């Protein structure tokens, strides 16, 4: 930051340039893994119950599908974070790959993601305390909500004061949590698993319906809360090109192990049955919805093992979920501070407390929003809201990393996703395209399901972000939109030699005042039909027949997807559900690739 100081003579100014403060790069692979798993691994304590509520007997399958999407997303974040080691995750990718307005909107949705994380972690953390007799009062819905709001308020105060959590404590708790989950899985496989019960729980298309099953896949993705933790900590990583991918691989292995077996054990302990209203349910998603892991350990035998396992799970789950809640508040403060630093949010959100030097305004504003989100006292609402925000951010991250390969082809990428197809100046990452299509389909299906009015919350938040951005840009007199980032021109060999001006260009300026200014001819209006010209150039390069065939195939696929989604053949039911997400993602990817092809 330049500081102007008076010089020795009157009017002299000495400019001193100071380098901005940077976070020390001290975190290795183990620290990144522990920090990320501390957030991702804690999600299973609440994701299992709310997913079982909708997936019923197909809960293990829902987690497997969500795990496959998680693998593509994690690898995508590994490449993007290793190439762009900046805090912000998908918001940073979008800002660099597209433009600042898109980066803002993705960052705004991420703030909803963090807000929902704070709400759901605090809500279920309080639920696990009810195993102790002294906290049985928390089983009442009103007291449960009040205790959750009080916990969020307490953590808001701690973050404003600036009391930092110990990295050693986080590392230790993450390792203890992983060891506990592995032991629970092993004991469950030995003592509780019954394959006959698991098989008889499956009622295809009935319990659950296909629409609820597709929605449950999106809700199951709540178990992967915190995948952006590594991205947010990349500025503190030592050699991020190596440590970030390695930590991501370890997180993938650990999370998939737990998510593959623990849901199977859960539906084996609590089989599917009809309730008094003739509806298929499972106690894992009703009675134990708020604390599903505590419900599983109650089936251990002998009774002493069940009791002490329940006590241990309650203490560990509450502790790890409180840390996850605090991590969500820290993520809110970091992201809002970053957006305000890039002039995408009002400067007060980056203002530091005069005494504690913390971004207290952003912590208070979004912390209060998290407390308000708890007031309806519905865990399914919290999970659906988080899933909508997370799937939107993940789909954008997939497209942004793909676009970065064309916008910044020379960017150093120490890690690159496998399965790539050469196209133009770069290669298309197949995993990004597949992951974006899958996430887009579950996103719109979840929007169509509108679980507990969560769709209205997401749309309201999205529109509020657009309106706030327009108002702020108008107030600060900045541009509202800018063109998408374009790749640099391809280097071309230029013949080098002595430049000799032609004789007609040699003039002698003797009397400059007698030479009149000559008006240059108006430039050719080449921007009038720019979009049609781009399509024409692409068609001439690829061939009119091939271009027409590609357009016809794309249109046929789009029409077929919509027709199947609206027909009775769609197992999710009549009406638009999954197809709009496929169309939006496919259209965006096709546009970006076509644009990249013509930008060579």
XYZ file of C-alpha atoms in Angstrom:
600
model
C 0.000 0.000 0.000
C 1.567 3.350 -0.987
C 2.148 5.865 1.818
C 2.736 9.492 0.852
C 5.296 11.306 2.981
C 6.795 14.747 2.744
C 10.211 15.000 1.151
C 13.108 17.283 1.943
C 12.007 20.080 -0.356
C 8.601 21.760 -0.476
C 6.321 19.843 -2.789
C 8.403 16.666 -2.753
C 6.553 13.435 -2.027
C 8.210 10.181 -1.154
C 6.198 7.071 -2.008
C 6.872 3.985 0.118
C 5.453 0.724 -1.277
C 4.583 -1.866 1.321
C 3.896 -5.462 0.464
C 0.528 -6.727 1.634
C 0.498 -9.169 4.486
C 0.463 -12.781 3.427
C -0.444 -15.893 5.352
C 2.543 -18.127 6.047
C 2.588 -21.347 4.018
C 3.042 -23.848 6.812
C 0.262 -26.413 6.302
C 1.219 -29.794 4.916
C -0.845 -32.681 3.582
C -1.790 -33.973 7.043
C -3.004 -30.600 8.288
C -5.082 -30.008 5.158
C -6.584 -33.502 5.389
C -7.448 -33.071 9.062
C -9.036 -29.658 8.519
C -11.116 -30.870 5.576
C -12.155 -34.172 7.133
C -13.070 -32.382 10.342
C -15.746 -30.587 8.293
C -16.651 -33.300 5.787
C -16.575 -36.175 8.286
C -18.844 -34.348 10.715
C -21.598 -34.202 8.094
C -22.469 -37.888 8.430
C -23.826 -37.168 11.935
C -26.815 -35.352 10.423
C -26.833 -36.298 6.715
C -27.675 -39.949 7.416
C -31.005 -39.266 9.092
C -32.355 -36.636 6.714
C -31.320 -38.710 3.677
C -33.013 -41.836 5.068
C -36.206 -39.814 5.487
C -36.512 -39.581 1.687
C -34.394 -42.486 0.364
C -35.756 -45.121 2.805
C -34.471 -48.542 1.679
C -32.323 -46.997 -1.065
C -30.346 -44.873 1.395
C -27.062 -46.762 0.744
C -27.566 -46.369 -3.010
C -28.267 -42.632 -2.611
C -24.991 -42.215 -0.740
C -23.129 -44.180 -3.429
C -24.489 -41.947 -6.210
C -23.711 -38.850 -4.177
C -20.237 -40.268 -3.530
C -19.612 -40.660 -7.259
C -20.587 -37.007 -7.779
C -18.386 -36.093 -4.830
C -15.373 -37.781 -6.459
C -15.730 -35.726 -9.653
C -16.224 -32.546 -7.613
C -13.257 -33.219 -5.333
C -10.940 -33.914 -8.281
C -12.233 -30.778 -9.957
C -11.448 -28.717 -6.857
C -8.022 -30.353 -6.631
C -7.100 -29.151 -10.124
C -8.595 -25.694 -9.660
C -7.071 -25.105 -6.236
C -3.628 -26.375 -7.261
C -3.660 -24.031 -10.266
C -5.248 -21.056 -8.450
C -4.268 -21.344 -4.758
C -6.553 -18.565 -3.535
C -9.271 -18.553 -0.912
C -12.836 -18.553 -2.171
C -13.217 -21.900 -3.928
C -15.815 -21.823 -6.695
C -16.164 -18.046 -6.352
C -12.466 -17.545 -7.135
C -12.656 -20.002 -10.041
C -15.696 -18.227 -11.514
C -14.216 -14.754 -11.060
C -11.095 -15.731 -12.947
C -12.708 -17.956 -15.583
C -15.739 -15.766 -16.377
C -15.953 -12.291 -14.874
C -16.508 -10.452 -11.609
C -20.354 -10.348 -11.698
C -20.538 -14.140 -12.044
C -17.884 -14.497 -9.362
C -19.980 -12.330 -7.063
C -23.162 -14.320 -7.628
C -21.399 -17.619 -6.974
C -19.828 -16.128 -3.856
C -23.228 -14.909 -2.678
C -24.669 -18.411 -3.050
C -21.630 -19.746 -1.184
C -22.513 -17.455 1.702
C -25.908 -19.196 1.843
C -24.019 -22.485 1.795
C -21.943 -21.467 4.822
C -25.004 -20.022 6.564
C -26.894 -23.297 6.185
C -23.799 -25.177 7.377
C -23.749 -23.118 10.560
C -27.459 -23.769 11.127
C -27.484 -27.509 10.490
C -24.253 -28.214 12.414
C -25.426 -26.320 15.490
C -28.919 -27.847 15.293
C -27.716 -31.457 15.207
C -24.919 -30.795 17.674
C -27.533 -29.814 20.254
C -29.584 -32.914 19.347
C -26.761 -35.284 20.315
C -26.694 -33.822 23.830
C -30.202 -35.141 24.502
C -28.728 -38.594 25.184
C -27.778 -37.348 28.652
C -30.618 -37.199 31.228
C -29.753 -33.643 32.181
C -30.412 -32.507 28.603
C -33.630 -34.461 27.979
C -35.442 -31.118 27.853
C -33.752 -30.497 24.510
C -35.992 -33.144 22.953
C -38.719 -30.505 23.011
C -38.715 -28.679 19.664
C -38.960 -25.186 21.144
C -36.125 -25.684 23.632
C -34.072 -27.345 20.907
C -34.401 -24.287 18.664
C -33.666 -21.885 21.530
C -30.528 -23.815 22.524
C -29.353 -23.836 18.888
C -29.811 -20.078 18.534
C -27.968 -19.566 21.836
C -25.064 -21.700 20.623
C -24.843 -19.726 17.369
C -24.928 -16.452 19.301
C -22.148 -17.641 21.609
C -19.956 -18.605 18.650
C -20.659 -15.243 16.984
C -19.299 -13.494 20.068
C -16.243 -15.759 20.122
C -15.477 -14.998 16.475
C -15.890 -11.259 17.018
C -13.538 -11.324 19.987
C -11.166 -13.323 17.834
C -10.500 -16.329 20.043
C -8.941 -18.760 17.583
C -9.300 -22.480 17.820
C -6.135 -24.531 18.133
C -5.012 -26.299 14.977
C -3.613 -29.083 17.169
C -7.035 -29.571 18.782
C -8.696 -29.684 15.347
C -6.157 -32.210 14.100
C -6.584 -34.384 17.177
C -10.389 -34.313 17.057
C -10.426 -35.062 13.331
C -8.232 -38.121 13.863
C -10.324 -39.275 16.852
C -13.495 -38.769 14.816
C -12.123 -40.794 11.901
C -11.004 -43.583 14.250
C -14.416 -43.598 15.943
C -16.266 -43.867 12.643
C -14.012 -46.696 11.478
C -14.611 -48.586 14.759
C -18.370 -48.034 14.473
C -18.332 -49.387 10.919
C -16.346 -52.470 11.943
C -18.577 -53.169 14.963
C -21.664 -52.595 12.836
C -20.475 -55.033 10.180
C -19.833 -57.669 12.817
C -22.771 -57.174 15.195
C -25.582 -55.473 13.273
C -25.434 -55.999 9.520
C -28.143 -58.235 8.102
C -28.118 -58.519 4.310
C -31.594 -60.068 4.165
C -33.063 -57.024 5.910
C -31.182 -54.670 3.600
C -32.471 -56.500 0.512
C -36.090 -56.666 1.713
C -35.998 -52.925 2.469
C -35.797 -52.191 -1.272
C -39.152 -51.424 -2.906
C -38.317 -50.012 -6.328
C -40.368 -46.970 -7.247
C -42.569 -47.294 -4.155
C -40.417 -46.716 -1.079
C -39.094 -44.312 -2.096
C -40.671 -42.884 -5.222
C -38.193 -42.111 -7.965
C -38.666 -38.384 -7.482
C -37.843 -38.647 -3.781
C -34.879 -40.883 -4.569
C -33.393 -38.335 -6.976
C -33.995 -35.600 -4.418
C -32.370 -37.770 -1.736
C -29.191 -37.977 -3.821
C -28.952 -34.215 -3.680
C -29.680 -34.235 0.053
C -27.062 -36.969 0.562
C -24.513 -34.520 -0.822
C -24.898 -32.660 2.464
C -22.636 -35.394 3.851
C -19.818 -33.819 1.846
C -20.112 -30.427 3.498
C -16.758 -28.711 3.653
C -15.053 -29.880 0.458
C -14.117 -26.234 -0.147
C -12.173 -26.163 3.123
C -8.974 -27.189 1.352
C -9.537 -24.495 -1.255
C -10.046 -21.831 1.409
C -6.835 -22.899 3.163
C -4.752 -23.122 -0.022
C -3.084 -19.782 0.653
C -1.618 -21.320 3.823
C -0.608 -24.616 2.189
C 3.014 -25.553 1.768
C 3.603 -26.405 -1.886
C -0.124 -26.431 -2.794
C 0.582 -28.118 -6.124
C 1.409 -31.346 -4.257
C -0.248 -31.077 -0.840
C -3.727 -30.060 -2.068
C -4.243 -33.047 -4.440
C -2.831 -35.513 -1.904
C -5.047 -34.233 0.897
C -8.029 -34.391 -1.470
C -7.313 -38.034 -2.323
C -7.111 -38.966 1.367
C -10.415 -37.189 2.092
C -12.076 -39.018 -0.814
C -10.918 -42.419 0.473
C -11.952 -41.785 4.082
C -15.343 -40.286 3.271
C -16.299 -42.973 0.757
C -15.388 -45.721 3.235
C -17.666 -44.335 5.942
C -20.469 -43.308 3.561
C -20.544 -46.721 1.901
C -20.974 -48.853 5.040
C -22.614 -46.730 7.752
C -25.891 -46.110 5.798
C -26.108 -49.839 5.022
C -25.764 -50.645 8.716
C -28.354 -47.983 9.538
C -31.103 -49.388 7.296
C -30.258 -52.879 8.590
C -30.869 -51.767 12.187
C -34.005 -49.745 11.331
C -35.897 -51.575 8.560
C -38.605 -50.025 6.420
C -42.164 -50.411 7.751
C -45.626 -48.897 7.430
C -46.671 -46.261 9.930
C -50.188 -45.708 11.288
C -51.087 -43.668 8.192
C -50.043 -46.431 5.774
C -46.870 -44.653 4.721
C -43.464 -46.314 4.425
C -40.986 -44.920 6.964
C -37.831 -45.847 8.819
C -36.980 -44.861 12.372
C -33.568 -43.759 11.111
C -35.281 -40.859 9.323
C -38.013 -40.124 11.861
C -37.252 -40.999 15.486
C -33.476 -40.675 15.067
C -33.478 -38.057 12.287
C -31.581 -35.475 14.363
C -29.000 -37.906 15.791
C -28.887 -41.005 13.521
C -25.466 -42.296 14.629
C -26.634 -42.285 18.256
C -29.612 -44.367 17.159
C -27.396 -46.947 15.458
C -25.220 -47.554 18.517
C -28.291 -48.254 20.678
C -28.574 -51.599 18.852
C -25.156 -52.787 20.074
C -25.100 -55.762 22.403
C -24.373 -56.187 25.280
C -26.266 -53.223 26.740
C -23.146 -51.844 28.424
C -21.452 -51.513 25.037
C -24.480 -49.665 23.673
C -24.543 -47.283 26.657
C -20.888 -46.300 26.613
C -20.810 -46.152 22.816
C -23.795 -43.775 22.956
C -22.049 -41.558 25.505
C -18.847 -41.463 23.464
C -20.678 -40.709 20.202
C -22.719 -37.952 21.874
C -19.650 -36.200 23.289
C -17.606 -36.550 20.116
C -20.462 -35.588 17.785
C -21.308 -32.475 19.809
C -17.672 -31.384 19.913
C -16.958 -31.972 16.226
C -20.232 -30.315 15.169
C -19.504 -27.240 17.289
C -16.135 -26.991 15.561
C -17.891 -27.383 12.187
C -20.295 -24.583 13.175
C -17.393 -22.353 14.093
C -15.624 -23.270 10.844
C -18.748 -22.164 8.958
C -18.638 -18.770 10.659
C -14.934 -18.473 9.851
C -15.697 -19.369 6.233
C -18.388 -16.663 6.136
C -15.982 -14.038 7.452
C -13.199 -15.051 5.056
C -15.421 -15.163 1.985
C -17.255 -11.906 2.689
C -13.949 -10.205 3.485
C -12.525 -11.473 0.187
C -15.575 -10.306 -1.808
C -15.439 -6.886 -0.174
C -11.712 -6.651 -0.883
C -12.400 -7.199 -4.597
C -15.077 -4.443 -4.402
C -17.906 -6.908 -4.977
C -19.510 -6.118 -1.607
C -19.767 -2.898 0.386
C -16.584 -2.051 2.249
C -18.218 -2.307 5.704
C -18.249 -6.102 5.271
C -14.454 -5.931 5.159
C -14.242 -3.476 8.044
C -12.356 -4.786 11.066
C -13.395 -4.265 14.648
C -11.398 -1.346 16.094
C -10.296 -3.429 19.077
C -10.430 -7.099 18.094
C -9.479 -6.652 14.399
C -12.085 -9.118 13.118
C -14.688 -8.625 10.319
C -17.471 -8.291 12.860
C -20.172 -6.926 10.542
C -20.155 -9.939 8.209
C -20.003 -12.316 11.180
C -23.037 -10.683 12.817
C -25.130 -10.338 9.637
C -24.736 -13.892 8.371
C -24.667 -15.373 11.864
C -28.085 -13.835 12.512
C -29.255 -15.226 9.145
C -28.135 -18.704 10.297
C -30.095 -18.293 13.536
C -33.221 -17.224 11.602
C -32.894 -20.298 9.379
C -33.123 -22.468 12.519
C -36.399 -20.971 13.741
C -38.713 -23.173 11.571
C -37.184 -26.097 13.504
C -37.009 -28.384 10.451
C -33.847 -30.351 9.749
C -35.034 -31.230 6.234
C -35.349 -27.509 5.435
C -31.763 -26.884 6.547
C -30.445 -29.843 4.547
C -32.378 -28.925 1.387
C -31.274 -25.289 1.576
C -27.664 -26.343 1.951
C -27.950 -28.832 -0.919
C -29.405 -26.221 -3.292
C -26.596 -23.770 -2.553
C -23.888 -26.447 -2.675
C -25.012 -28.025 -5.964
C -25.202 -24.599 -7.619
C -21.670 -23.762 -6.474
C -20.319 -27.200 -7.450
C -21.814 -27.071 -10.969
C -20.332 -23.613 -11.499
C -16.949 -24.825 -10.248
C -16.981 -27.641 -12.827
C -17.683 -25.238 -15.694
C -15.190 -22.680 -14.388
C -12.297 -25.158 -14.189
C -13.106 -26.335 -17.725
C -13.158 -22.723 -18.936
C -9.879 -21.960 -17.155
C -8.133 -24.443 -19.421
C -8.970 -22.186 -22.373
C -8.747 -18.783 -20.700
C -5.379 -19.584 -19.095
C -3.865 -22.405 -21.170
C -0.353 -21.608 -19.937
C -1.348 -21.614 -16.270
C 0.865 -23.944 -14.251
C -1.222 -26.978 -13.315
C 0.699 -29.360 -11.061
C -2.362 -31.619 -11.034
C -4.778 -32.257 -13.887
C -7.884 -34.444 -13.826
C -7.769 -37.707 -15.779
C -9.944 -38.522 -18.813
C -9.465 -35.585 -21.157
C -10.463 -35.069 -24.806
C -8.355 -32.746 -27.035
C -10.421 -29.839 -28.306
C -8.932 -26.649 -29.702
C -6.085 -25.158 -27.738
C -6.727 -27.348 -24.666
C -8.438 -30.559 -23.559
C -11.972 -31.031 -22.266
C -12.081 -32.598 -18.766
C -14.672 -35.354 -19.109
C -15.132 -35.634 -15.330
C -16.053 -31.942 -15.124
C -18.686 -32.300 -17.834
C -20.155 -35.491 -16.335
C -20.102 -34.070 -12.827
C -21.726 -30.815 -13.922
C -24.513 -32.668 -15.765
C -25.213 -34.919 -12.773
C -25.199 -32.021 -10.325
C -27.389 -29.931 -12.614
C -30.006 -32.690 -12.804
C -30.227 -33.177 -9.037
C -30.236 -29.393 -8.523
C -33.329 -28.794 -10.628
C -35.024 -31.926 -9.286
C -34.498 -30.580 -5.774
C -35.831 -27.213 -6.929
C -38.937 -28.930 -8.288
C -39.401 -30.926 -5.063
C -39.406 -27.697 -2.979
C -38.791 -29.508 0.309
C -40.266 -27.408 3.136
C -40.275 -24.287 0.903
C -36.490 -24.437 0.492
C -36.763 -23.482 -3.186
C -38.373 -20.159 -2.272
C -35.558 -19.463 0.194
C -32.921 -20.162 -2.453
C -34.672 -18.076 -5.130
C -35.178 -15.212 -2.684
C -31.526 -15.314 -1.661
C -30.419 -15.438 -5.315
C -32.618 -12.477 -6.335
C -31.483 -10.517 -3.280
C -27.877 -11.044 -4.368
C -28.582 -9.771 -7.887
C -30.435 -6.714 -6.571
C -27.733 -5.947 -4.005
C -25.003 -6.219 -6.646
C -26.843 -3.895 -9.059
C -27.551 -1.333 -6.324
C -23.966 -1.409 -5.063
C -22.490 -1.091 -8.550
C -24.821 1.789 -9.365
C -23.875 3.508 -6.127
C -20.134 3.122 -6.734
C -20.496 3.872 -10.478
C -18.893 0.628 -11.580
C -19.789 -1.559 -14.540
C -22.658 -3.997 -14.102
C -21.378 -6.524 -16.611
C -18.216 -7.249 -18.493
C -17.472 -9.661 -21.330
C -16.488 -13.192 -20.453
C -12.777 -13.716 -20.128
C -11.146 -14.552 -23.450
C -8.079 -16.729 -24.005
C -4.880 -14.978 -25.033
C -4.123 -14.970 -28.783
C -2.089 -17.849 -30.132
C 1.577 -16.980 -30.634
C 2.471 -16.632 -34.304
C 5.833 -16.490 -36.016
C 6.507 -13.027 -37.413
C 9.137 -12.378 -40.072
C 11.733 -10.100 -38.557
C 13.805 -7.685 -40.590
C 14.661 -4.057 -41.094
C 11.620 -1.841 -41.258
C 11.833 0.444 -44.296
C 9.128 3.019 -44.839
C 7.811 3.360 -48.403
C 8.741 6.560 -50.274
C 5.198 7.854 -50.199
C 5.244 7.755 -46.409
C 8.344 9.943 -46.100
C 7.322 13.506 -45.289
C 9.260 16.539 -44.255
C 7.782 18.534 -41.442
C 9.167 22.032 -41.923
C 6.197 24.169 -41.004
C 4.185 22.129 -38.568
C 1.549 24.770 -38.106
C 0.684 24.660 -41.802
C -0.060 20.973 -41.834
C -3.719 20.326 -41.203
C -4.893 17.370 -39.176
C -6.242 14.595 -41.344
C -9.232 12.689 -40.182
C -8.642 8.942 -40.152
C -11.205 6.824 -41.971
C -13.884 5.359 -39.760
C -13.093 1.789 -38.690
C -15.069 -0.977 -40.256
C -18.157 -1.877 -38.284
C -17.170 -5.434 -37.525
C -19.113 -5.686 -34.270
C -22.548 -5.265 -35.849
C -23.185 -8.934 -36.454
C -20.540 -10.365 -34.177
C -22.492 -13.396 -32.968
C -23.548 -14.401 -36.464
C -19.979 -13.930 -37.639
C -18.687 -16.189 -34.860
C -21.115 -18.921 -35.902
C -20.146 -18.436 -39.551
C -16.413 -18.700 -38.785
C -16.996 -21.842 -36.734
C -19.102 -23.378 -39.496
C -16.481 -22.569 -42.132
C -13.766 -24.122 -39.981
C -15.671 -27.258 -38.975
C -17.700 -27.556 -42.159
C -21.320 -26.591 -42.692
C -22.520 -30.193 -42.811
C -20.725 -31.176 -39.607
C -21.913 -28.023 -37.813
C -25.498 -28.546 -38.902
C -25.372 -32.176 -37.821
C -23.975 -31.206 -34.387
C -26.675 -28.568 -33.893
C -29.375 -31.047 -34.949
C -28.096 -33.689 -32.514
C -27.992 -31.177 -29.638
C -31.530 -30.019 -30.378
C -32.730 -33.619 -30.645
C -31.183 -34.502 -27.270
C -32.729 -31.424 -25.637
C -36.170 -32.142 -27.059
C -35.907 -35.812 -26.090
C -34.851 -34.994 -22.512
C -37.762 -32.610 -22.028
C -40.199 -35.035 -23.659
C -39.122 -37.933 -21.428
C -39.246 -35.732 -18.330
C -42.807 -34.660 -19.149
C -44.046 -38.097 -20.179
C -45.367 -40.969 -18.101
C -42.167 -42.888 -18.873
C -40.262 -40.679 -16.450
C -40.009 -42.583 -13.129
C -39.761 -39.293 -11.192
C -43.306 -38.406 -12.238
C -44.838 -35.996 -14.770
C -43.649 -32.412 -14.863
C -40.275 -30.800 -15.337
C -37.723 -31.978 -12.791
C -34.264 -33.146 -13.782
C -34.232 -32.134 -17.471
C -33.914 -28.335 -16.994
C -30.658 -28.853 -15.109
C -29.282 -31.064 -17.866
C -30.308 -28.509 -20.494
C -28.801 -25.560 -18.621
C -25.495 -27.279 -17.940
C -25.264 -28.794 -21.424
C -26.101 -25.460 -23.041
C -23.566 -23.585 -20.920
C -20.831 -26.146 -21.604
C -21.576 -26.166 -25.347
C -21.516 -22.374 -25.491
C -18.226 -22.156 -23.611
C -16.598 -24.828 -25.757
C -17.900 -23.270 -28.978
C -16.659 -19.884 -27.847
C -13.280 -21.343 -26.939
C -13.041 -23.035 -30.332
C -13.708 -19.800 -32.221
C -11.351 -17.779 -29.996
C -8.238 -19.567 -31.239
